[in-house]
Short mmCIF file of N, CA and C in Angstrom, two decimals:
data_model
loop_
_atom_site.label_atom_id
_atom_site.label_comp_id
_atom_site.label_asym_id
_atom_site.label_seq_id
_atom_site.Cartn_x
_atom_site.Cartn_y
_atom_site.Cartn_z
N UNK A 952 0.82 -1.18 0.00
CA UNK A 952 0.00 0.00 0.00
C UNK A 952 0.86 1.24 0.00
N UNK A 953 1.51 1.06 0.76
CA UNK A 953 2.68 2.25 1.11
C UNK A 953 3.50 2.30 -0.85
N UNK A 954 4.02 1.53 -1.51
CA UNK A 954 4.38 1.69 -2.65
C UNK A 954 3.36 2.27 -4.05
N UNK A 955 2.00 2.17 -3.76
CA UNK A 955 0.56 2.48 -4.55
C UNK A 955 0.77 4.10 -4.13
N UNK A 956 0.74 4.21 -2.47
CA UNK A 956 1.08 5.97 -2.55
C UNK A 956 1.98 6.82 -3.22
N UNK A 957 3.42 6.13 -3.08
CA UNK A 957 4.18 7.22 -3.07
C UNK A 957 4.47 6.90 -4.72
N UNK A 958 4.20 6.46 -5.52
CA UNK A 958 3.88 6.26 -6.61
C UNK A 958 2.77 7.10 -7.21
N UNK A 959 2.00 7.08 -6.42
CA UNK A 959 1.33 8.24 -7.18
C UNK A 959 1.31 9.53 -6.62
N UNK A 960 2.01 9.61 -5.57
CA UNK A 960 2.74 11.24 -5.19
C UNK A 960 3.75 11.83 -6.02
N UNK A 961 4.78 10.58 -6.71
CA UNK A 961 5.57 10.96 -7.78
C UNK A 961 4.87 11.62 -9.23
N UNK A 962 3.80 10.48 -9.61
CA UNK A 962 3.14 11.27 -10.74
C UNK A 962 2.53 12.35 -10.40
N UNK A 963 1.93 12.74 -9.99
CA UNK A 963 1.25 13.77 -9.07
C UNK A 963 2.04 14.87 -9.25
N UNK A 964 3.26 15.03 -8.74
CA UNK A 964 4.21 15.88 -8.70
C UNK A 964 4.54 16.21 -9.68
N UNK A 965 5.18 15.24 -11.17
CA UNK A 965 5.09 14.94 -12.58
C UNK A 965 4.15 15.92 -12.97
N UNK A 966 3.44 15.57 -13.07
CA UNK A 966 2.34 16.49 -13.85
C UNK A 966 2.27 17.75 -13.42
N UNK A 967 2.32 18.10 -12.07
CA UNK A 967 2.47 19.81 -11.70
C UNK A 967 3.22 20.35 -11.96
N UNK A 968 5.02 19.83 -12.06
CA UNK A 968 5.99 20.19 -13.19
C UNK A 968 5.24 20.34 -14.74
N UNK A 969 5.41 18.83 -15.14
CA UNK A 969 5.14 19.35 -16.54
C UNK A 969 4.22 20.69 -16.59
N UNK A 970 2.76 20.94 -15.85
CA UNK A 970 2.08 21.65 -16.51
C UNK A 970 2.36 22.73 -15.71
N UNK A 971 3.19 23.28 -15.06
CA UNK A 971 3.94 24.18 -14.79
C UNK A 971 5.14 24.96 -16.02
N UNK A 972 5.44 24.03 -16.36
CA UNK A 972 6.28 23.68 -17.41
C UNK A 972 6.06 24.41 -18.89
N UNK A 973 4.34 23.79 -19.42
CA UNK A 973 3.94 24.71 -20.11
C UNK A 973 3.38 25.90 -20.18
N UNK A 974 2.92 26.17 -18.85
CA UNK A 974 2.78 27.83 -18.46
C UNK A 974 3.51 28.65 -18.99
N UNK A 975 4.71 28.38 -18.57
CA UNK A 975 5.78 29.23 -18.25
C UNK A 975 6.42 29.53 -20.01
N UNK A 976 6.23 28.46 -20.71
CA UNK A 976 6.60 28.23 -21.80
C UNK A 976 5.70 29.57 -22.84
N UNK A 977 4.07 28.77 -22.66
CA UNK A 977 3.34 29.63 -23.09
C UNK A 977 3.51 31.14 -22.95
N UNK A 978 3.63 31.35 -21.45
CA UNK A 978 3.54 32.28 -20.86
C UNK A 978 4.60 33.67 -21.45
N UNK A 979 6.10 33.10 -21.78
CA UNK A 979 7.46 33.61 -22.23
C UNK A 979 7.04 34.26 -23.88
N UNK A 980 6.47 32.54 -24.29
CA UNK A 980 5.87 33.20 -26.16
C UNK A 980 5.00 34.29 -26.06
N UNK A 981 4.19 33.69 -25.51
CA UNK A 981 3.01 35.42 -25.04
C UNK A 981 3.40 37.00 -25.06
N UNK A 982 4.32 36.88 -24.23
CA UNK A 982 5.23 37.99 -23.44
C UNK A 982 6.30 38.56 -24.39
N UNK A 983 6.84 37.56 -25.68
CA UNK A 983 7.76 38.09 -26.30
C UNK A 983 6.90 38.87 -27.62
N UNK A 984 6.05 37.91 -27.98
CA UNK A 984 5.13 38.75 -28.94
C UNK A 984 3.81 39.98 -28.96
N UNK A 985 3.84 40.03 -27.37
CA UNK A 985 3.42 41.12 -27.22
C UNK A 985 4.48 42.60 -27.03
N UNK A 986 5.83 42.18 -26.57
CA UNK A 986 6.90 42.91 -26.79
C UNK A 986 7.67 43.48 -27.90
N UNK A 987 6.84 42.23 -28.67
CA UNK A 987 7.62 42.69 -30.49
C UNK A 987 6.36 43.96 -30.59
N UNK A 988 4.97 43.26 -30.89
CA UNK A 988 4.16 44.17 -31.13
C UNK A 988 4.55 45.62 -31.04
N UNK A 989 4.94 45.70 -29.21
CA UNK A 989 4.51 47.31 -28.65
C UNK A 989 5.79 47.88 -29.31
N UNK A 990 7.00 47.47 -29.36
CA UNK A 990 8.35 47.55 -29.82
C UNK A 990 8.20 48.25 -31.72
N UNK A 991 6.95 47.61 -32.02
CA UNK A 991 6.84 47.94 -33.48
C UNK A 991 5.84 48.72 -33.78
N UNK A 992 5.18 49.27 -32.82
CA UNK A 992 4.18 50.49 -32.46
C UNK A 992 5.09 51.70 -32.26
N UNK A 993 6.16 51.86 -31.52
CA UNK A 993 6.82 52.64 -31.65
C UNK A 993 7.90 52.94 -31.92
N UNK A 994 8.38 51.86 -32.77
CA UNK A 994 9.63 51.98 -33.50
C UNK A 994 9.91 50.97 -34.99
N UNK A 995 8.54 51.23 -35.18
CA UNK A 995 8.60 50.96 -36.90
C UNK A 995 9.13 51.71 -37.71
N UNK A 996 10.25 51.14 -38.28
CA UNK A 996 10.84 51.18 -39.67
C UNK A 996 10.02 51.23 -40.75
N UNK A 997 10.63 51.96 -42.21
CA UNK A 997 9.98 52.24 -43.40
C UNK A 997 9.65 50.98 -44.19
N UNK A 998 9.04 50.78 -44.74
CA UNK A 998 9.14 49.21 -45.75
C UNK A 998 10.64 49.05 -46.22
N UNK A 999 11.29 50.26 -47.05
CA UNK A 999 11.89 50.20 -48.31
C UNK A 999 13.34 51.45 -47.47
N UNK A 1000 14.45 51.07 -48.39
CA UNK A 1000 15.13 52.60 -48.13
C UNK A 1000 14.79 53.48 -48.85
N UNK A 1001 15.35 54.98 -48.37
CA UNK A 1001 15.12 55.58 -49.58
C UNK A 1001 15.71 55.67 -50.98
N UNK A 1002 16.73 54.43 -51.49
CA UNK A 1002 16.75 54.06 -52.85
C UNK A 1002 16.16 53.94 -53.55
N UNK A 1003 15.71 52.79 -52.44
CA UNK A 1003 14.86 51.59 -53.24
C UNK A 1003 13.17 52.03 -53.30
N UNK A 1004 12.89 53.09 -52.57
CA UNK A 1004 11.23 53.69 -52.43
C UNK A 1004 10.61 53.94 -53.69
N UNK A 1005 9.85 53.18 -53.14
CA UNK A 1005 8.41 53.87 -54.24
C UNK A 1005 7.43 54.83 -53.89
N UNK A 1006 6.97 55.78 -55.01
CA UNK A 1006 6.27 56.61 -53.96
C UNK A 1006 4.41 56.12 -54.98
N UNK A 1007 3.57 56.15 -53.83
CA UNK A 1007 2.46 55.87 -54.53
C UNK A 1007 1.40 56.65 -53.91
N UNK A 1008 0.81 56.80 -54.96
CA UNK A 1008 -0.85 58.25 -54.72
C UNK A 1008 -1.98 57.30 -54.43
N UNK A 1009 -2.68 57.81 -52.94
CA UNK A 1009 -3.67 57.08 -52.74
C UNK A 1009 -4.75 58.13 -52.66
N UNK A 1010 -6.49 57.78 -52.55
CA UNK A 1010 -6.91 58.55 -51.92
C UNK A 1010 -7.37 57.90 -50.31
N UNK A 1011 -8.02 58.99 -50.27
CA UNK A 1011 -8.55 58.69 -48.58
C UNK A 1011 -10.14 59.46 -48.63
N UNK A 1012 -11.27 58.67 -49.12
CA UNK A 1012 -12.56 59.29 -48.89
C UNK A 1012 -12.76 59.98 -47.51
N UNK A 1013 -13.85 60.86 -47.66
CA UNK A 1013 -14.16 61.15 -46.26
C UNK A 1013 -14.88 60.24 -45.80
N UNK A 1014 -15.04 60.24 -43.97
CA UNK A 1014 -15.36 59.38 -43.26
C UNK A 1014 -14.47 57.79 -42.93
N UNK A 1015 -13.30 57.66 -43.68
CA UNK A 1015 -12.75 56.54 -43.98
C UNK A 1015 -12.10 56.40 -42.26
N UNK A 1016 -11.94 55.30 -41.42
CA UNK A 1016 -11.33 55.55 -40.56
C UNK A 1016 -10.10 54.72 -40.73
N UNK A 1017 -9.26 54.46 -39.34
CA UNK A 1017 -8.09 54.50 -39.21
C UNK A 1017 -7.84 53.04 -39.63
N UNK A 1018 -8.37 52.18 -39.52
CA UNK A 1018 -8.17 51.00 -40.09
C UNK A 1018 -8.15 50.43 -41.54
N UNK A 1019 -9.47 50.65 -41.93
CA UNK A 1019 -9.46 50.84 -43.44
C UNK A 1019 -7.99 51.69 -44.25
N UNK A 1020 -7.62 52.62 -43.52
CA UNK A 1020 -6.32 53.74 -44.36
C UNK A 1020 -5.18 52.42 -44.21
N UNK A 1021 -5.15 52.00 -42.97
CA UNK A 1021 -4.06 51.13 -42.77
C UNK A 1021 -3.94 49.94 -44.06
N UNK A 1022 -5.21 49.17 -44.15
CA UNK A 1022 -5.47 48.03 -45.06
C UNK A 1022 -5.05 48.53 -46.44
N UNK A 1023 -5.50 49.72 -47.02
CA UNK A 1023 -4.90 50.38 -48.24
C UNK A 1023 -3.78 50.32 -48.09
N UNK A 1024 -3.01 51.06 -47.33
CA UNK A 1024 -1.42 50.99 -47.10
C UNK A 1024 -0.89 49.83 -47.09
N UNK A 1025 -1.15 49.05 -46.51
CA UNK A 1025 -0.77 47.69 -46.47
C UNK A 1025 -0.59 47.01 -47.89
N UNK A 1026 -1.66 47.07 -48.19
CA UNK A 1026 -1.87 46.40 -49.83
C UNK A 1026 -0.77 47.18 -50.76
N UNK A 1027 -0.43 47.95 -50.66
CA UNK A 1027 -0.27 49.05 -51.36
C UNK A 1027 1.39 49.09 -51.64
N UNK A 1028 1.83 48.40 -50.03
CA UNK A 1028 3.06 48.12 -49.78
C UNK A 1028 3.97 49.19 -48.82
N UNK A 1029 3.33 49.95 -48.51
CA UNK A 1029 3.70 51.00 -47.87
C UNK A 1029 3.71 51.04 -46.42
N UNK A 1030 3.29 50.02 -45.33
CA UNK A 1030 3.42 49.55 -44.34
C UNK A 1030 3.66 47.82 -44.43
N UNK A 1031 3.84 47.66 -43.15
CA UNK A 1031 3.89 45.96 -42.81
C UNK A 1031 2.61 45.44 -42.33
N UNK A 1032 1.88 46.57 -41.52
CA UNK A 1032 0.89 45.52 -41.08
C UNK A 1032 -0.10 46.93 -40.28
N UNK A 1033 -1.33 46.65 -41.01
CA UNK A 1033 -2.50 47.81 -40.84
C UNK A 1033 -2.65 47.98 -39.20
N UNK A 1034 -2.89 46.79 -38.17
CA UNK A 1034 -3.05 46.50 -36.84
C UNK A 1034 -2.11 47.58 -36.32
N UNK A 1035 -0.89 47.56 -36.57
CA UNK A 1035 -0.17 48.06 -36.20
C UNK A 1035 -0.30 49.60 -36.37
N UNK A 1036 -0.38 49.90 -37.68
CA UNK A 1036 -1.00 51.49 -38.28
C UNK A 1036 -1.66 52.27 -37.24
N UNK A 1037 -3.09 51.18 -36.94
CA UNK A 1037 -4.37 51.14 -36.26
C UNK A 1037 -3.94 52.03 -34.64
N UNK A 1038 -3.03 51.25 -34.13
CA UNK A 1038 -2.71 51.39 -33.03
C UNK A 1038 -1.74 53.16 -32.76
N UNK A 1039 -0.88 52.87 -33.98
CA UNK A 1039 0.09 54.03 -33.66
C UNK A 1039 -1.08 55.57 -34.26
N UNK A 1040 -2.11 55.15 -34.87
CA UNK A 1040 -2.61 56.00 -35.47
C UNK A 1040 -3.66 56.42 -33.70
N UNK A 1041 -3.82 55.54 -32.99
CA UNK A 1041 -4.90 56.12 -31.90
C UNK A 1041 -4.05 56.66 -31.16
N UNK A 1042 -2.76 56.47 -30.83
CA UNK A 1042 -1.54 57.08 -29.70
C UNK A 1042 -0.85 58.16 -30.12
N UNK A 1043 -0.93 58.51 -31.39
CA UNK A 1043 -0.46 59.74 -31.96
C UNK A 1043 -1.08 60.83 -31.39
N UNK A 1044 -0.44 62.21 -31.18
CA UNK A 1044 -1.07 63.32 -31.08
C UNK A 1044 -2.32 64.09 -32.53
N UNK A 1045 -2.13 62.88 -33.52
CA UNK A 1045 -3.06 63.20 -34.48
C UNK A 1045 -4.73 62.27 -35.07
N UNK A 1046 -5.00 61.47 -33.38
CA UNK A 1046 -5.79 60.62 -33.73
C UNK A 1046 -7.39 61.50 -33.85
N UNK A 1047 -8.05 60.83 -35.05
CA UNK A 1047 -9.14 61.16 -35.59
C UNK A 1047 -8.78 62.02 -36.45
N UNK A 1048 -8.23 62.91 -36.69
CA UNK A 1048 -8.11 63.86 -37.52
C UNK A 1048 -7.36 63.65 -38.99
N UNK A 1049 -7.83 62.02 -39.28
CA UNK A 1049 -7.38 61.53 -40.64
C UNK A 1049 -7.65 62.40 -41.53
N UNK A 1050 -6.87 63.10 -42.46
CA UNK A 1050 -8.46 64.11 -43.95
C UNK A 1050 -8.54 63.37 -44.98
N UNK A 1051 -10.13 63.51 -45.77
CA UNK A 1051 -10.35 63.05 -46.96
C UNK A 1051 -8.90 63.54 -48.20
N UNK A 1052 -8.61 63.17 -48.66
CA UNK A 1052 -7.65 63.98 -50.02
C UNK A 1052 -7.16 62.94 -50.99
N UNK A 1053 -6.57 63.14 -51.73
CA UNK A 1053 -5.40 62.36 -52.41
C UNK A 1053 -3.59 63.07 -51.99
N UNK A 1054 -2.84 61.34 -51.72
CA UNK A 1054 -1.79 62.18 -50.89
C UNK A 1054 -0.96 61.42 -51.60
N UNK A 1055 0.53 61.60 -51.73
CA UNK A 1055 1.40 60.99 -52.48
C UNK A 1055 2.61 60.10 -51.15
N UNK A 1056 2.58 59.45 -51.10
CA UNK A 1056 3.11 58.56 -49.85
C UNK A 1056 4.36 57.52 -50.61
N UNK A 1057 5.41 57.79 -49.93
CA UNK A 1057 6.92 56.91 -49.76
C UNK A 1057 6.88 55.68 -49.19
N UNK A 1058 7.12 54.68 -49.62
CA UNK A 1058 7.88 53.41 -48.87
C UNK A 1058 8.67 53.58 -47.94
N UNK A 1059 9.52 54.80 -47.98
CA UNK A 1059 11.11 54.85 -47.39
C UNK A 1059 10.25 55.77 -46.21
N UNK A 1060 8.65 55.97 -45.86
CA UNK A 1060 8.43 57.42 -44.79
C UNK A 1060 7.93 55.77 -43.56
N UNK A 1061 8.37 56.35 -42.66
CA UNK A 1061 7.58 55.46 -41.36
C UNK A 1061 5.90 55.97 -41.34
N UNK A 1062 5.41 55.20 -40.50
CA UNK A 1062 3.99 55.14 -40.38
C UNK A 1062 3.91 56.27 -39.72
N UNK A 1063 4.92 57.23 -38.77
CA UNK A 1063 4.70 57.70 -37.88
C UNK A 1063 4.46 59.73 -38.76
N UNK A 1064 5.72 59.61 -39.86
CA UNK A 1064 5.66 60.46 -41.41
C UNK A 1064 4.41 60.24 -41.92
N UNK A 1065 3.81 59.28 -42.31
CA UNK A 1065 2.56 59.00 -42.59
C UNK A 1065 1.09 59.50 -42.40
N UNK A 1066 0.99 59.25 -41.11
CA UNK A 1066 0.19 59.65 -40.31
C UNK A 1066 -0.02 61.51 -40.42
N UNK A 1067 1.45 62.21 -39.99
CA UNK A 1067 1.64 63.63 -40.35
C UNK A 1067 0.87 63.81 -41.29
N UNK A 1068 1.49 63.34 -42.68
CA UNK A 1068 1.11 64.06 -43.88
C UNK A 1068 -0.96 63.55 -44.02
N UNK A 1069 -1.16 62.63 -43.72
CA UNK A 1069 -2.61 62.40 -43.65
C UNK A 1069 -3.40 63.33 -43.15
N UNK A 1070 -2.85 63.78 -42.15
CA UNK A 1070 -3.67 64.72 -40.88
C UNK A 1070 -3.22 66.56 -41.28
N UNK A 1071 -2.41 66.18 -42.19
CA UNK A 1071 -2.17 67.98 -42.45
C UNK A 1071 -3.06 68.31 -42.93
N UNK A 1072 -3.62 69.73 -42.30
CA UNK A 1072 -4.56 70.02 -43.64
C UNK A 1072 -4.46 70.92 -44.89
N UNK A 1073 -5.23 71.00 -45.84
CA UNK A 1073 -5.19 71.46 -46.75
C UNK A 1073 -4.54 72.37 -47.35
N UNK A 1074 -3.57 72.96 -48.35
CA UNK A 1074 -3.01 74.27 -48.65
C UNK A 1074 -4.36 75.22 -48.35
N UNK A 1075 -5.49 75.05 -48.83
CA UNK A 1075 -6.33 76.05 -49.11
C UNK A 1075 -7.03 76.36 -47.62
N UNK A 1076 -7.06 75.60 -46.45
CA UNK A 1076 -7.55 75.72 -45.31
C UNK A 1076 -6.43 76.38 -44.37
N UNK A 1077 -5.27 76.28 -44.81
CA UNK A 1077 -4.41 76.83 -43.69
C UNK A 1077 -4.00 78.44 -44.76
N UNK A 1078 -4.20 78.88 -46.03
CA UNK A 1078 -4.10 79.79 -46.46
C UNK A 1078 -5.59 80.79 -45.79
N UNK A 1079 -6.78 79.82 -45.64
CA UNK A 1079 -7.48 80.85 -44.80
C UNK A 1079 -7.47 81.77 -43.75
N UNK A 1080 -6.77 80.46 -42.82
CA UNK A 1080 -6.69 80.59 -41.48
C UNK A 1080 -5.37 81.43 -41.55
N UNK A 1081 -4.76 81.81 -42.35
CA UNK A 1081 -3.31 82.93 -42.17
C UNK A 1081 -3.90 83.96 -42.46
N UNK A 1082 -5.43 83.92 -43.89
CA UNK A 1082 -5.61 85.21 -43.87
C UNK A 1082 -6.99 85.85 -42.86
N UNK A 1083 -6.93 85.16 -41.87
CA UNK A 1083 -8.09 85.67 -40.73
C UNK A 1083 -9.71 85.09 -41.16
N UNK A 1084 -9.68 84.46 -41.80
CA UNK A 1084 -11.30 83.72 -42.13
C UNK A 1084 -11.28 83.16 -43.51
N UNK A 1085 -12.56 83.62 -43.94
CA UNK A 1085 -12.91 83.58 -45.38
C UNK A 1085 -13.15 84.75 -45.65
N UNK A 1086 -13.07 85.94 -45.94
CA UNK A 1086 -13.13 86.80 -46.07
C UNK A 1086 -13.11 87.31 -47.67
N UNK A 1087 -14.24 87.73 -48.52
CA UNK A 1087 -14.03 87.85 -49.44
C UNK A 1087 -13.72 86.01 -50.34
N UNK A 1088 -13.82 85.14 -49.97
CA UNK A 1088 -13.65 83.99 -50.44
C UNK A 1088 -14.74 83.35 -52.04
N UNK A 1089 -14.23 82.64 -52.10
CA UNK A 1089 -15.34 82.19 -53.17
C UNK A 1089 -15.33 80.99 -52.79
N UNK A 1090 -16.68 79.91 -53.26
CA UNK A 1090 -16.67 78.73 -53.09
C UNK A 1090 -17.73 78.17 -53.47
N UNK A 1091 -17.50 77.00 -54.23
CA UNK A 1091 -18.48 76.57 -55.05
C UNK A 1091 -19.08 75.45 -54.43
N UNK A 1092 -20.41 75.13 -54.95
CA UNK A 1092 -21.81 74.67 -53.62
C UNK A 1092 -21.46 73.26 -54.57
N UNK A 1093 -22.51 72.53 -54.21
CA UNK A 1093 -22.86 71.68 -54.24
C UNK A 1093 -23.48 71.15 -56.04
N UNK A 1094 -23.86 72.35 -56.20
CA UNK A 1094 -24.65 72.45 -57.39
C UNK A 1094 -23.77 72.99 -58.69
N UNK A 1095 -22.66 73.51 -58.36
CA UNK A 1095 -21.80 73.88 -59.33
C UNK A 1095 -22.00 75.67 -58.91
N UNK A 1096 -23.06 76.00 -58.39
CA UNK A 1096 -22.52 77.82 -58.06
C UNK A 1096 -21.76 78.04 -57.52
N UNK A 1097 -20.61 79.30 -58.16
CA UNK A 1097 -19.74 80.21 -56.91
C UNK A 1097 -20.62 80.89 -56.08
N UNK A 1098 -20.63 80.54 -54.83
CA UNK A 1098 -20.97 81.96 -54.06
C UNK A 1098 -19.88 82.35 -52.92
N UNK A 1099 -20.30 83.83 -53.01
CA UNK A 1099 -19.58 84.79 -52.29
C UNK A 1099 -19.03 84.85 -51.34
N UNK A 1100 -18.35 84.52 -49.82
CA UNK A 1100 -18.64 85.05 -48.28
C UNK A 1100 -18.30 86.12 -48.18
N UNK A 1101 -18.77 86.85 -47.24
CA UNK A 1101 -18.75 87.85 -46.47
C UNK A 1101 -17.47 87.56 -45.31
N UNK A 1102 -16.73 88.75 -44.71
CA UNK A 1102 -16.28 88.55 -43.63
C UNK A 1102 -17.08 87.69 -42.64
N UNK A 1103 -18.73 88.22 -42.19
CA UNK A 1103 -18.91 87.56 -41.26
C UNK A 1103 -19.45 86.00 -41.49
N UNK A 1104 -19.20 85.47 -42.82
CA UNK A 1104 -19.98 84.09 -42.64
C UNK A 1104 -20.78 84.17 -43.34
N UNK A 1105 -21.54 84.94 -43.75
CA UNK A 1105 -22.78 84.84 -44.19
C UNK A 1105 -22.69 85.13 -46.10
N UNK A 1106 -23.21 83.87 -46.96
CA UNK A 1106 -23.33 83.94 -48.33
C UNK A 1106 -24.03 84.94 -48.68
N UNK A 1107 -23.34 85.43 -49.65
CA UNK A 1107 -23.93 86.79 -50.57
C UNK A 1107 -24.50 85.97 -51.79
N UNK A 1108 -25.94 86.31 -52.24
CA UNK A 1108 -26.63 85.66 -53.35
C UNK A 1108 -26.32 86.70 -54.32
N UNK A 1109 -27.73 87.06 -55.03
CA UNK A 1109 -27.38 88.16 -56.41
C UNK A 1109 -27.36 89.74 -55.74
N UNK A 1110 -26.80 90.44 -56.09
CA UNK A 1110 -26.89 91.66 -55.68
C UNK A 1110 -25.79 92.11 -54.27
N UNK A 1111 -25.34 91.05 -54.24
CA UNK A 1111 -24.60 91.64 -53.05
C UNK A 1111 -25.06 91.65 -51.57
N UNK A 1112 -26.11 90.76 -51.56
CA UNK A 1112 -27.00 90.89 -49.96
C UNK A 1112 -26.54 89.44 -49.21
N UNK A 1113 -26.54 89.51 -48.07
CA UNK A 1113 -26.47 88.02 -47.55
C UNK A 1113 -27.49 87.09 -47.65
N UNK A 1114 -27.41 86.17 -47.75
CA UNK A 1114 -28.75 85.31 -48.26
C UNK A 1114 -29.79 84.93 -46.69
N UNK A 1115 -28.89 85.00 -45.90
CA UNK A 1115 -29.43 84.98 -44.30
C UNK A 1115 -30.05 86.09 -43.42
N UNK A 1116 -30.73 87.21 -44.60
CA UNK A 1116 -31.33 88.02 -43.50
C UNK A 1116 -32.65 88.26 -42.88
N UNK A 1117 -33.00 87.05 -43.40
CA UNK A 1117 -34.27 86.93 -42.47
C UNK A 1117 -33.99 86.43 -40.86
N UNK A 1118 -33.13 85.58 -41.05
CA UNK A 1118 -32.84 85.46 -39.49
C UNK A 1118 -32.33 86.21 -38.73
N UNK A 1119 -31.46 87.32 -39.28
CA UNK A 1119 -30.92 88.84 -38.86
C UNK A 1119 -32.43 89.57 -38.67
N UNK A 1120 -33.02 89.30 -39.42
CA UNK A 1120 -34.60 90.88 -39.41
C UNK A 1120 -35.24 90.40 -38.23
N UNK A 1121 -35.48 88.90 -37.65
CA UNK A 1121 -36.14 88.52 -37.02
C UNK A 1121 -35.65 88.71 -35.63
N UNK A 1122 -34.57 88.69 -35.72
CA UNK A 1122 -33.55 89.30 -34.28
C UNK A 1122 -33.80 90.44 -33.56
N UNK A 1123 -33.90 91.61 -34.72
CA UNK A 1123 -34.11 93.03 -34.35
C UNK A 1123 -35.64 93.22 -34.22
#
């Protein structure tokens, strides 16, 4: 009886090693590939050098978010891996503020270059904002008309009047 015990105190023991064993195992793979990950969140390299770069024109519809831009890029060859994009794109000081456009993008730029040029905005929006509004601006609707602005905002139709003054008359 005494040999039936300690026989199976040995396996017993056996097995809390082994499956100790693969914990630890698991546990190490786990730990290293979540280390590559974060490691490649913030210190991803370009695809390509800049020799060897290609540069390729994408667009970016509006509303497109941060994942979808990544998957284009990806395909495209211009990153390694969209997930990754995904991530550095929410930790950036430029998250959400992807813009609709067409942009001309390098192999040889990191995701982190990337991201910048996505989120810049427009020649024609930061030429506003240097010259104090819209002021005197033109801009064409929806329908194909130029119309006018005014300093304060408000569209000038025919004649030179703001098209909004009924809600001005109703004020006074």
């Amino acid at each position: 009886m005494k040999v039936g015990h300690i026989i199976g105190s040995v396996l017993d023991t056996m097995f809390k090693i082994a499956l100790m064993a693969v914990i630890v195992v698991y546990t190490y793979k786990y730990a290293m590939q979540a280390y590559a990950f974060g490691y490649r969140v913030f210190a991803e390299e370009p695809v390509s050098s800049p020799e060897a770069a290609k540069v390729v024109s994408i667009y970016i519809p509006k509303e497109t978010d941060a994942m979808e831009i990544g998957k284009v890029l990806e395909e495209k060859g211009l990153i390694k891996d969209a997930r990754i994009f995904l991530v550095q794109e929410l930790l950036s000081g430029h998250h959400g503020e992807l813009n609709e456009g067409t942009y001309e993008l390098s192999s040889a730029m990191t995701p982190e270059e990337m991201i910048k040029v996505l989120t810049a905005k427009p020649a024609e929006e930061e030429e506003e904002e240097a010259s104090g509004g819209n002021a005197g601006s033109t801009e064409e609707s929806a329908d194909g008309e130029e119309t006018e602005k005014s300093g304060d905002g408000a569209e000038e139709g025919e004649g030179g009047v703001p098209e909004d003054t009924e809600a001005e008359e109703g004020q006074q």
